[in-house]
GROMACS .gro file of C-alpha atoms in nm:
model
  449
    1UNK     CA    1   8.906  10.619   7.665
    2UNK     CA    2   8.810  10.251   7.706
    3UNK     CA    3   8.475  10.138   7.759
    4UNK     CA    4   8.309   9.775   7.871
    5UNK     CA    5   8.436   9.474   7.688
    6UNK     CA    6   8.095   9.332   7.743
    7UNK     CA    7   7.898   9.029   7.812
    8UNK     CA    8   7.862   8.879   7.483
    9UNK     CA    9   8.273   8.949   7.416
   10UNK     CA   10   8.338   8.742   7.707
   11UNK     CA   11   8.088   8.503   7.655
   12UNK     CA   12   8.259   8.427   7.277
   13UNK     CA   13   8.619   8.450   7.418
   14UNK     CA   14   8.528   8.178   7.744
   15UNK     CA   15   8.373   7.930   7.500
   16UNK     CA   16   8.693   7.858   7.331
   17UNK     CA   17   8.876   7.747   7.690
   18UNK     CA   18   8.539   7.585   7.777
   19UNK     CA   19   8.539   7.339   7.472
   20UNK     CA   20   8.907   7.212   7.550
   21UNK     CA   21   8.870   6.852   7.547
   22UNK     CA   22   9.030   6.581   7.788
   23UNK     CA   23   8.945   6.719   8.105
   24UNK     CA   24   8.651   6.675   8.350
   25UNK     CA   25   8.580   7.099   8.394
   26UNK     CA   26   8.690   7.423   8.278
   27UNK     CA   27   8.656   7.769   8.501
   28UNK     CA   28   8.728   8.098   8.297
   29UNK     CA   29   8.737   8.402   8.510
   30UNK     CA   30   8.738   8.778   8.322
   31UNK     CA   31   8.887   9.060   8.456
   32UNK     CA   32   8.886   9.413   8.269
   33UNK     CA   33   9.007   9.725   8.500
   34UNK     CA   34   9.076  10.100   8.343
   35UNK     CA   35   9.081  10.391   8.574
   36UNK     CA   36   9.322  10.660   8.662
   37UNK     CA   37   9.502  10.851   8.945
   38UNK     CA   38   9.586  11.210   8.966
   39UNK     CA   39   9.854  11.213   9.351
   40UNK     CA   40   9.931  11.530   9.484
   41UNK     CA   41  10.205  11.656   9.768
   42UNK     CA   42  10.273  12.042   9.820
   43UNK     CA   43   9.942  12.149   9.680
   44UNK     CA   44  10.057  12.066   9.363
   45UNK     CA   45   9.975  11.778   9.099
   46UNK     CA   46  10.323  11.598   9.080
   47UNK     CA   47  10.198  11.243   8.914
   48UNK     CA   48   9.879  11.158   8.700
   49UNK     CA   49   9.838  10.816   8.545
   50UNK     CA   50   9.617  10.590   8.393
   51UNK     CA   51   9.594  10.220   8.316
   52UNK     CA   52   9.417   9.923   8.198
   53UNK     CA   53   9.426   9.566   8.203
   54UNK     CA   54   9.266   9.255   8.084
   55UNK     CA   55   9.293   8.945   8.186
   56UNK     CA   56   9.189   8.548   8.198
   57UNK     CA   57   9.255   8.310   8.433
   58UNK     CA   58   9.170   7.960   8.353
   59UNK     CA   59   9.138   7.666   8.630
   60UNK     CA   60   9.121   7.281   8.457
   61UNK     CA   61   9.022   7.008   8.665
   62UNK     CA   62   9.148   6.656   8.515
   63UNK     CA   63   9.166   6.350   8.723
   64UNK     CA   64   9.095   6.502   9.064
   65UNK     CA   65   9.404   6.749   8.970
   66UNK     CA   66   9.400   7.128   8.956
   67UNK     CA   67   9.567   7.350   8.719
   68UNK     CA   68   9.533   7.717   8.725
   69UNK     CA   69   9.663   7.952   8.408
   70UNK     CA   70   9.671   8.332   8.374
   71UNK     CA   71   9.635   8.511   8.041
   72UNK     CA   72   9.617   8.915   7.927
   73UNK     CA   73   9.553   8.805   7.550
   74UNK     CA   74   9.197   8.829   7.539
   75UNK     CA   75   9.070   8.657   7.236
   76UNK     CA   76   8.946   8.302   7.204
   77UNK     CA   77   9.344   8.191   7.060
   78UNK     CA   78   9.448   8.362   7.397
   79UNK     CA   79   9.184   8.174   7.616
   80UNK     CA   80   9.280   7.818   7.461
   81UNK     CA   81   9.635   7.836   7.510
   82UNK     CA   82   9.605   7.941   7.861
   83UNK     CA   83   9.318   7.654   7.876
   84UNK     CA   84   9.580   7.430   7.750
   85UNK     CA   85   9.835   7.511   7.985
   86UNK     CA   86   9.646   7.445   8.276
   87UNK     CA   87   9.552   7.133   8.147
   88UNK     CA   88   9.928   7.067   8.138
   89UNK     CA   89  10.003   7.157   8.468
   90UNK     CA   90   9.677   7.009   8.593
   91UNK     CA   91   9.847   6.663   8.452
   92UNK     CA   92  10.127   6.708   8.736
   93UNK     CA   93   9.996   6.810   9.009
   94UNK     CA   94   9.913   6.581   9.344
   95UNK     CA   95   9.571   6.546   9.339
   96UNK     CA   96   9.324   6.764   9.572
   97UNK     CA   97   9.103   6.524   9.795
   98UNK     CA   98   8.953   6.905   9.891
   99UNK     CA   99   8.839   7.044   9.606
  100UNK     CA  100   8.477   7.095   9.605
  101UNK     CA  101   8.410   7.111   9.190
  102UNK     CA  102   8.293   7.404   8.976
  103UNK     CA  103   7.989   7.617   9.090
  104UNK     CA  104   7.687   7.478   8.937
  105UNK     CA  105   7.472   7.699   8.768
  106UNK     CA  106   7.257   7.933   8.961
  107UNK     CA  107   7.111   8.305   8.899
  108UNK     CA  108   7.310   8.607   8.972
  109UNK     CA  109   7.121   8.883   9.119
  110UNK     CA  110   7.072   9.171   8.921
  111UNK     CA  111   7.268   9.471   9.063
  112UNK     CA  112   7.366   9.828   8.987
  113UNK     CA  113   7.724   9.887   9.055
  114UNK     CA  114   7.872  10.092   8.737
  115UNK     CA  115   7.860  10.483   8.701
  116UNK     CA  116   7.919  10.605   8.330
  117UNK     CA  117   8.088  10.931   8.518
  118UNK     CA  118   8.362  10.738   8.684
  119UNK     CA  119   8.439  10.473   8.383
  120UNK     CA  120   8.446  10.810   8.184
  121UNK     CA  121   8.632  11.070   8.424
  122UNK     CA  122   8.958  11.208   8.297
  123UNK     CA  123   9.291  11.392   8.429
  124UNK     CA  124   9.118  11.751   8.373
  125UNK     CA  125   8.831  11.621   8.600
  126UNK     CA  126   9.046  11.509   8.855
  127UNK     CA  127   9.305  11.772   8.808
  128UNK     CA  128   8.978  12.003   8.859
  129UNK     CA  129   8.873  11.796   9.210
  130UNK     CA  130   9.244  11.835   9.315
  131UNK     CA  131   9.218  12.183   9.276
  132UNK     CA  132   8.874  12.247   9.437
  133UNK     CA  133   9.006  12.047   9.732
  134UNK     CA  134   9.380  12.263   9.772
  135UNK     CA  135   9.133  12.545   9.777
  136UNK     CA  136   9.020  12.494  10.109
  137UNK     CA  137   9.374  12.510  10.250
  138UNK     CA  138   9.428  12.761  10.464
  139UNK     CA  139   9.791  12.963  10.398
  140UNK     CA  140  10.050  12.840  10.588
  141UNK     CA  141   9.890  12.479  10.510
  142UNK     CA  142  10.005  12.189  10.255
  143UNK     CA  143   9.774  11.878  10.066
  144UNK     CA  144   9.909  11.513   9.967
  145UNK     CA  145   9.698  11.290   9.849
  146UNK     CA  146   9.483  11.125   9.564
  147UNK     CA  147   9.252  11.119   9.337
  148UNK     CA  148   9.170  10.771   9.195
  149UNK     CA  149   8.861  10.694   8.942
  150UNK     CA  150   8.850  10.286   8.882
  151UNK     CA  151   8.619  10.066   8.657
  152UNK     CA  152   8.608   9.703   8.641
  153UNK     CA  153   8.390   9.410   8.454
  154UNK     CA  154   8.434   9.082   8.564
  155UNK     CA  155   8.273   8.733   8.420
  156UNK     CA  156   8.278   8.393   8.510
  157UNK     CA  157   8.195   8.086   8.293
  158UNK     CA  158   8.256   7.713   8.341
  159UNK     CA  159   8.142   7.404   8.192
  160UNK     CA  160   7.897   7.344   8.502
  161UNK     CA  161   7.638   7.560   8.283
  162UNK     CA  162   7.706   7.900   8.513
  163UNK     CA  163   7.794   8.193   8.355
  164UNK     CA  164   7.775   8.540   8.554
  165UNK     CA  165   7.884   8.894   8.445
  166UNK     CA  166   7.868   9.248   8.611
  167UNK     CA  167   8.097   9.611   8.603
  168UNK     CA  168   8.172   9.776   8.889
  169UNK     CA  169   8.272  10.139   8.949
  170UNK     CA  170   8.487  10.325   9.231
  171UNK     CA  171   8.588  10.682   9.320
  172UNK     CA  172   8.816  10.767   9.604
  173UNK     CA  173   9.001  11.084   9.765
  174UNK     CA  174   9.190  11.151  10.037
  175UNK     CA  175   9.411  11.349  10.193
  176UNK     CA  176   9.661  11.448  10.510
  177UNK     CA  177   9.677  11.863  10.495
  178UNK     CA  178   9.991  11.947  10.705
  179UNK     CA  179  10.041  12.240  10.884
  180UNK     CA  180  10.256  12.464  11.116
  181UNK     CA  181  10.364  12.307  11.483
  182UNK     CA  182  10.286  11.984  11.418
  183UNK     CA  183   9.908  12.021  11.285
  184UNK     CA  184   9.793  11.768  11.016
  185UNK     CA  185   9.472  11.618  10.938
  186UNK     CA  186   9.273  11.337  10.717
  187UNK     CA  187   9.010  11.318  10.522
  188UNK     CA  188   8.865  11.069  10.302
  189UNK     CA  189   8.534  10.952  10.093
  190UNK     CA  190   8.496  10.655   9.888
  191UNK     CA  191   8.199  10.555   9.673
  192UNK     CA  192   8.104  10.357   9.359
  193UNK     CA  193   7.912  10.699   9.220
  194UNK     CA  194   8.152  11.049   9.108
  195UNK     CA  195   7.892  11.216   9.266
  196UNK     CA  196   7.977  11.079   9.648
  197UNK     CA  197   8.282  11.278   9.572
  198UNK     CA  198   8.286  11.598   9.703
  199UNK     CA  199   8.669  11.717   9.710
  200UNK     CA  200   8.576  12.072   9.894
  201UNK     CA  201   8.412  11.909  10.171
  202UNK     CA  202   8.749  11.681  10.173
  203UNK     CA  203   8.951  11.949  10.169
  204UNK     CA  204   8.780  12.154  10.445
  205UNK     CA  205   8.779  11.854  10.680
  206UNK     CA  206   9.130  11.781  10.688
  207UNK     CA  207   9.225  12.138  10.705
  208UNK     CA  208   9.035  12.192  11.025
  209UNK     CA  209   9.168  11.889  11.127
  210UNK     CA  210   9.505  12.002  11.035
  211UNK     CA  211   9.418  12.340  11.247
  212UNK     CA  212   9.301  12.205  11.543
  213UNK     CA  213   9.574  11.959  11.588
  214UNK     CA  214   9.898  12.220  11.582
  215UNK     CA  215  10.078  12.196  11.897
  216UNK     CA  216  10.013  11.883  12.032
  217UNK     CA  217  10.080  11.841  12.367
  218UNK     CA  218  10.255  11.477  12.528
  219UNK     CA  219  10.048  11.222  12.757
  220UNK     CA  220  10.149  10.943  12.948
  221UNK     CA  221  10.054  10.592  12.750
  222UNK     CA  222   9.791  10.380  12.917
  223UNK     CA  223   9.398  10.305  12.927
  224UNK     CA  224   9.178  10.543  12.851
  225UNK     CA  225   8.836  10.574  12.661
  226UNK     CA  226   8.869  10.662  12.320
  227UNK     CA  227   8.627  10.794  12.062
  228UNK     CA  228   8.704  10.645  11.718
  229UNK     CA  229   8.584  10.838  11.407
  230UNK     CA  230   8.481  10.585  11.121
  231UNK     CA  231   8.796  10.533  10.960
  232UNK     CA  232   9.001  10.433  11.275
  233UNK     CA  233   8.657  10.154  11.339
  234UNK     CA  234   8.745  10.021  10.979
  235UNK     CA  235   9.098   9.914  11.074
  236UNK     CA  236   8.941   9.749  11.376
  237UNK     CA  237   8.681   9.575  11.145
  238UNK     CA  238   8.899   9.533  10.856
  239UNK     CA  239   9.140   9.336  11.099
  240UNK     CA  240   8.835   9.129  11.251
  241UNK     CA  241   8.714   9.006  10.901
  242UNK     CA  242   9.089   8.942  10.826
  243UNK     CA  243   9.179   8.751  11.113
  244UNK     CA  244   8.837   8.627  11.242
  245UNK     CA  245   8.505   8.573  10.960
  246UNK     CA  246   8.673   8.369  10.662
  247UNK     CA  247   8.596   8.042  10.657
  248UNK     CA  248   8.946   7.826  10.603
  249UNK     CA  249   9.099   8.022  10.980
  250UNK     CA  250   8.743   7.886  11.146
  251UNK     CA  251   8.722   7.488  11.007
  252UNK     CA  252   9.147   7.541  11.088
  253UNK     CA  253   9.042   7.667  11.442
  254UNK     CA  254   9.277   7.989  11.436
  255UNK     CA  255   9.041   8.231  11.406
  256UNK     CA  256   8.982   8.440  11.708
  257UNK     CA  257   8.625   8.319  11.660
  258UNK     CA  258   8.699   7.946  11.630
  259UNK     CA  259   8.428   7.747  11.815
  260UNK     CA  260   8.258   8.075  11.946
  261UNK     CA  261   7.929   8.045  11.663
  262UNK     CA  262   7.636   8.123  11.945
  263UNK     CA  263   7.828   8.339  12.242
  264UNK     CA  264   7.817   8.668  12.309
  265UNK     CA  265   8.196   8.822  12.108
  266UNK     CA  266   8.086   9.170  12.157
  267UNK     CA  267   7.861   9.432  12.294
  268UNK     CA  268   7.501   9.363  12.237
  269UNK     CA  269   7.524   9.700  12.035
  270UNK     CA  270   7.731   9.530  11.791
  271UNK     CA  271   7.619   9.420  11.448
  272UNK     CA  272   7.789   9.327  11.201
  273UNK     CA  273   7.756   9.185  10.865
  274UNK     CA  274   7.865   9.145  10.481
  275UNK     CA  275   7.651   9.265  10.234
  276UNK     CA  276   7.762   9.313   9.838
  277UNK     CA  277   7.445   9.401   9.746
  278UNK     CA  278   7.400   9.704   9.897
  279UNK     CA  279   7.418  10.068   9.716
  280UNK     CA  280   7.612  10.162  10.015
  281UNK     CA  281   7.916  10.025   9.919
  282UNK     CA  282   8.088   9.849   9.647
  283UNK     CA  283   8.067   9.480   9.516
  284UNK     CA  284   7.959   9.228   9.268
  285UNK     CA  285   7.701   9.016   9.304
  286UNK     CA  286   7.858   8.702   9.277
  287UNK     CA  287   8.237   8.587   9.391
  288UNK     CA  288   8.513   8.450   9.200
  289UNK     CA  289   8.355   8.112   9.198
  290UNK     CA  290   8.060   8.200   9.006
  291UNK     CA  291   7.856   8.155   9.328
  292UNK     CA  292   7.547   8.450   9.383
  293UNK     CA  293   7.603   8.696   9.662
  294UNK     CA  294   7.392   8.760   9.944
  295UNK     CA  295   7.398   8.924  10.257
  296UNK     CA  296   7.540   8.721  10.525
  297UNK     CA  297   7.537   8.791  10.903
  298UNK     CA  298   7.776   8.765  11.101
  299UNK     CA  299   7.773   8.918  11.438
  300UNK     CA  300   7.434   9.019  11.578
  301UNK     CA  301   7.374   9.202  11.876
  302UNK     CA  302   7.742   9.105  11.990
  303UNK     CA  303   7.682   8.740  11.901
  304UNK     CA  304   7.922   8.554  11.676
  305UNK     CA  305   7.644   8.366  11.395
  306UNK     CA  306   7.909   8.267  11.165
  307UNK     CA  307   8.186   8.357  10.902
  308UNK     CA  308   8.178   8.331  10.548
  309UNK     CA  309   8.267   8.027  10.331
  310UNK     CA  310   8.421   7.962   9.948
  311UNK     CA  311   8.312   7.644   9.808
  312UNK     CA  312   8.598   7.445   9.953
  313UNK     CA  313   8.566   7.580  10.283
  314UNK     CA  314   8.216   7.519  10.304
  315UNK     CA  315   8.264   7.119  10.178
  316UNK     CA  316   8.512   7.140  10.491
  317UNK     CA  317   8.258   7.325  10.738
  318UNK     CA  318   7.953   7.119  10.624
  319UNK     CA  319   7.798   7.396  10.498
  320UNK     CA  320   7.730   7.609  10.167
  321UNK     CA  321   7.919   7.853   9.975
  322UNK     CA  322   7.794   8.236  10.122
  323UNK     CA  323   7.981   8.367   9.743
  324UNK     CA  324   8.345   8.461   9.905
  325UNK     CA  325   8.583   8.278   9.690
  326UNK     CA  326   8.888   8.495   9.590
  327UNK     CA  327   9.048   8.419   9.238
  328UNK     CA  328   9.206   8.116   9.200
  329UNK     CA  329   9.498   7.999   9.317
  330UNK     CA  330   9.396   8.110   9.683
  331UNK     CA  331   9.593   8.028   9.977
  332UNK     CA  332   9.370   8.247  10.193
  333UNK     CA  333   9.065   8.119  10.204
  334UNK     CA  334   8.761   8.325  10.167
  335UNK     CA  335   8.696   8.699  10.269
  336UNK     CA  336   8.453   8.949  10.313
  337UNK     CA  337   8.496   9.236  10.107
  338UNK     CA  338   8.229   9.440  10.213
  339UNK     CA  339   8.153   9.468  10.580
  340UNK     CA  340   7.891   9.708  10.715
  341UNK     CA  341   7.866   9.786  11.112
  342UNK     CA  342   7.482   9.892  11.221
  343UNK     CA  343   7.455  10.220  11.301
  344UNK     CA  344   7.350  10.351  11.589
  345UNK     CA  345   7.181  10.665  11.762
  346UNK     CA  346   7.486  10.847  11.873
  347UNK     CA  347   7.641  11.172  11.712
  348UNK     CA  348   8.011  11.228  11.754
  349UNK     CA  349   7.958  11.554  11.952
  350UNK     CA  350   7.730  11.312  12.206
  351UNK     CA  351   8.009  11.067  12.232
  352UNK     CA  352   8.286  11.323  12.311
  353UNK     CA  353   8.016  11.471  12.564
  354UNK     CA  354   7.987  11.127  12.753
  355UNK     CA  355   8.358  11.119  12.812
  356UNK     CA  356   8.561  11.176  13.133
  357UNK     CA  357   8.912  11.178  13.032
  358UNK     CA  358   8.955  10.996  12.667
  359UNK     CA  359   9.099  11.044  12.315
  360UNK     CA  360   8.923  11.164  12.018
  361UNK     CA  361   9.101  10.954  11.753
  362UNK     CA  362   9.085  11.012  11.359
  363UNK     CA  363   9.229  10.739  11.213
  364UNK     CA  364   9.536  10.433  11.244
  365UNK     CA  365   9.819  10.386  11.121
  366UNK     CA  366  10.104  10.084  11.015
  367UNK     CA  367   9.851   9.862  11.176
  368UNK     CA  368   9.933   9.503  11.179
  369UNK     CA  369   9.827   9.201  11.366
  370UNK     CA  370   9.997   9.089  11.678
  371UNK     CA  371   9.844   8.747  11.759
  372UNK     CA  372   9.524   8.615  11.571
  373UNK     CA  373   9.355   8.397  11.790
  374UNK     CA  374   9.350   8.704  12.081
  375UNK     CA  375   9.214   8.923  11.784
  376UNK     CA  376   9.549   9.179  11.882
  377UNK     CA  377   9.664   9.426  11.658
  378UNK     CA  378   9.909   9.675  11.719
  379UNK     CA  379   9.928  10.046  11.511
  380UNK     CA  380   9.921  10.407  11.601
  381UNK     CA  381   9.721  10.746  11.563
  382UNK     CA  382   9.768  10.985  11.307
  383UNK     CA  383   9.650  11.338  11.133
  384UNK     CA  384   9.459  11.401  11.412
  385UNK     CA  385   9.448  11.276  11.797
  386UNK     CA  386   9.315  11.491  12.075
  387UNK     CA  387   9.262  11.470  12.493
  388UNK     CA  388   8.901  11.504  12.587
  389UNK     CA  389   8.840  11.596  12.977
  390UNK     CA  390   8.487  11.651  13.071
  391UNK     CA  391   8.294  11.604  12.794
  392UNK     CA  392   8.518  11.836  12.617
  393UNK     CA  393   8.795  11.799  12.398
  394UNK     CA  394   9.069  11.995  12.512
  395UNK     CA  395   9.376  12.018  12.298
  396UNK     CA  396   9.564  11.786  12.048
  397UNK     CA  397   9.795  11.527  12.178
  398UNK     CA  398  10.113  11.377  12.049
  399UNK     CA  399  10.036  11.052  11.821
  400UNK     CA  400  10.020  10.718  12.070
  401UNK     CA  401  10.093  10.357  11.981
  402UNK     CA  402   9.834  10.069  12.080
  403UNK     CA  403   9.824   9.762  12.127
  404UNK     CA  404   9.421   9.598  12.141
  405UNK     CA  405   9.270   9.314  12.099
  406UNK     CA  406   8.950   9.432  11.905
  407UNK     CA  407   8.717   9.173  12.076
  408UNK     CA  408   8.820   9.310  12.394
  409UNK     CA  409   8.777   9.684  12.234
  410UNK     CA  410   8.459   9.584  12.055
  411UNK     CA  411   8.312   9.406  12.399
  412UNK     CA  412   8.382   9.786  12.598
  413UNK     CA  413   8.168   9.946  12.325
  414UNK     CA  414   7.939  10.207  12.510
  415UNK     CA  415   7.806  10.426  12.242
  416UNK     CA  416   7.764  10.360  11.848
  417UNK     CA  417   7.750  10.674  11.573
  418UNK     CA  418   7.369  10.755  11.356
  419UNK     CA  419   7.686  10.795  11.059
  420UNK     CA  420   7.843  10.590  10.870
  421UNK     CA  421   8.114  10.630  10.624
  422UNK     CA  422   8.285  10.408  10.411
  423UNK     CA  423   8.673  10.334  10.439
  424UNK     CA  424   8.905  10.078  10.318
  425UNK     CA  425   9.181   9.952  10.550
  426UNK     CA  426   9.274   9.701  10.257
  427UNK     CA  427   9.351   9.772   9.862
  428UNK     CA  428   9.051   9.484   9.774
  429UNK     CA  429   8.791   9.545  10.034
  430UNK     CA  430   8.596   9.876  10.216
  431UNK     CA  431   8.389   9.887  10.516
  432UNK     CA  432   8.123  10.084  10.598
  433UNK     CA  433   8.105  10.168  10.998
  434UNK     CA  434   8.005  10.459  11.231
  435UNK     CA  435   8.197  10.587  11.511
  436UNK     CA  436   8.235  10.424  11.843
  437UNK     CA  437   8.289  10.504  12.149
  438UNK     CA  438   8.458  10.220  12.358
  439UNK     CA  439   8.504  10.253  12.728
  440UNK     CA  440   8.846  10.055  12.753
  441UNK     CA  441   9.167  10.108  12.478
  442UNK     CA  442   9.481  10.029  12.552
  443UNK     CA  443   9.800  10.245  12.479
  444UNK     CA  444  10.108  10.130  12.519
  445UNK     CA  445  10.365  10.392  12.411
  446UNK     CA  446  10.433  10.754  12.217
  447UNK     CA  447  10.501  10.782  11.861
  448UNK     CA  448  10.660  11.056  11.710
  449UNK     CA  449  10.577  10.989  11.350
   0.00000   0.00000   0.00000
């Protein structure tokens, strides 16, 4: 079982690239991942793997030019030659008016992201989680899903004088349990700690989910009030940071929050910001710049503050880095990877209470964005969708596709959960977010898948 490469490894290893000679800077970025993943389908284990990987990539600057080389021999012979060979390609290269230079040196804030338990855990102990959650599946019921335990160290050194290195730990499971007439339901928990992992409760949430849901019955498409559990509110905010908070879409003006810094986006309940930092979720505390983290606010009480900037984004904007750079070369721009939405004072069973006629939605699915500067995304429920009619939800319902802009779903917000939860709409990035009840979401058709 692999362990951390280390600080003083890296350190050793960098200095090689950093000492290459005829250029004007040097960037080395580490990257060490090891981890496994135990899938399941049937009830039964049918795949369990593991991997690691180490990496370098180097960025020259020479002449105003930009080179960027990628490496998986780490040693100091393996950080040179990929040194060298973006020094070569930095020779022939147009030259980038835009780019902002290396992160100066600054200090990293210290931060406690790395669980010996998940950087350790093996097949038996996910086998063992797998088997503790197929427990709770009631006859007549099947599991799918996985079990995924991920470490990571990164480092960053340049010739600017910074140098910044942290590890990073993740556990994840989820589920769908399917079941007789149509039932099936999700279930999910992500955390940086093994011990956030609790694959009963998993297990017994989708089941009942799975339960409850047999038999749905058809409704017409069109407006109604929904109540979103957590992980369908982390597509919406996954979207938002996707389409509308990074910094190159707002200085481009095609973010749906282009020239909007100071009005009201969103209902006053609505907070939101980006905080690495946290023990809630899971981060570094610095980007892929070398830049420090911090927490960085970016919708308060429904008002758009601002997004979040990379170092050439912010040379654009005026402004400084917030620490959002992705690894170089980045077409993107900067992102937030780790959203949090305020909670509020409102349990799920109050929500569902306050209701007329509305859905009680689980989660989305094969979301995807319809127009970006109308903040529209299209998708559909799944594993779990059911009417509610007087406070009370009444039976499940067959799954519905949507079409919303989540401004316009995030303005009709009425109610916000005391819970939140943690969910990842994207591979690099999680969210943490309560439920929501929003007055106004818009349905346009049924699914049958």
């Amino acid at each position: 079982m692999p362990g951390l490469i280390g600080r003083e490894a890296f350190e050793r290893v960098a200095g090689a690239a950093l000492e290459l000679p005829g250029v004007d800077g040097v960037e080395v970025l580490f990257m060490h991942e090891w981890g496994g993943l135990t899938r399941f389908a049937s009830s039964r284990i049918h795949q369990s793997t593991w991997r690691e990987d180490t990496a370098l990539r180097v960025r020259v600057v020479r002449g105003g030019r930009i080179g960027v080389a990628a490496s998986n021999a780490f040693s100091p012979e393996g950080a040179r030659a990929a040194a060298e060979s973006a020094r070569e390609m930095a020779s022939v290269v147009s030259p980038d008016p835009l780019f902002p230079g290396l992160a100066p040196p600054a200090p990293v804030p210290e931060h406690d992201g790395f669980d010996e338990a998940v950087a350790a855990a093996s097949p038996e102990l996910r086998a063992r989680g797998v088997a503790d959650l197929v427990a709770q599946v009631p006859s007549g019921c099947s599991a799918a899903g996985a079990f995924e335990t991920i470490a990571v160290e990164v480092g960053l050194a340049n010739t600017e004088g910074q140098v910044c290195w942290a590890p990073t730990t993740q556990a994840s499971l989820t589920t769908v349990v399917t079941g007789p007439d149509g039932g099936s339901g999700f279930a999910e928990v992500f955390g940086r700690r093994l011990d956030a992992v609790d694959p009963a409760a998993v297990g017994r949430r989708a089941a009942d989910k799975a339960v409850r849901s047999a038999s749905p019955r058809a409704i017409e498409p069109g407006e109604y009030e929904v109540v979103l559990e957590p992980n369908a509110v982390s597509t919406l905010v996954g979207f938002l940071a996707y389409i509308g908070f990074g910094g190159r879409a707002l200085v481009e003006g095609r973010s749906c929050l282009s020239g909007k810094e100071g009005q009201r986006v969103a209902d006053p309940r609505i907070t939101i910001y980006d905080d690495a930092l946290s023990p809630e979720t899971i981060g570094l505390p610095f980007d892929f710049e070398g830049t420090p983290r911090r927490r960085v606010d970016l919708i308060r009480g429904g008002v758009f503050l601002d997004g979040v900037y990379d170092r050439r984004t912010a040379k654009q904007a005026g402004k400084e880095s917030t620490g959002h750079a992705l690894p170089p070369p980045n077409p993107e721009g900067p992102f937030p990877l780790n959203l949090f939405m305020a909670p509020g004072e409102a349990g799920l069973e109050d929500m569902v209470a306050a209701t007329s006629r509305g859905l009680l939605v689980t989660r989305f699915h094969y979301s995807n964005i319809v127009n970006p500067v109308e903040s529209s995304i299209t998708g559909m429920t799944r594993d779990g969708t059911w009417l509610i009619e007087d406070g009370e939800v009444r039976h499940p319902v067959v799954n519905l596709r949507f079409t919303q802009s989540i401004l316009e779903a995030l303005s009709a917000v009425s109610m916000v959960g005391r819970d939140t939860e943690l969910a990842s709409e994207f591979f690099f990035s999680a969210s943490r977010v309560p439920a929501l009840k929003i007055d106004r979401f818009r349905f346009t058709s049924r699914s049958d898948h």
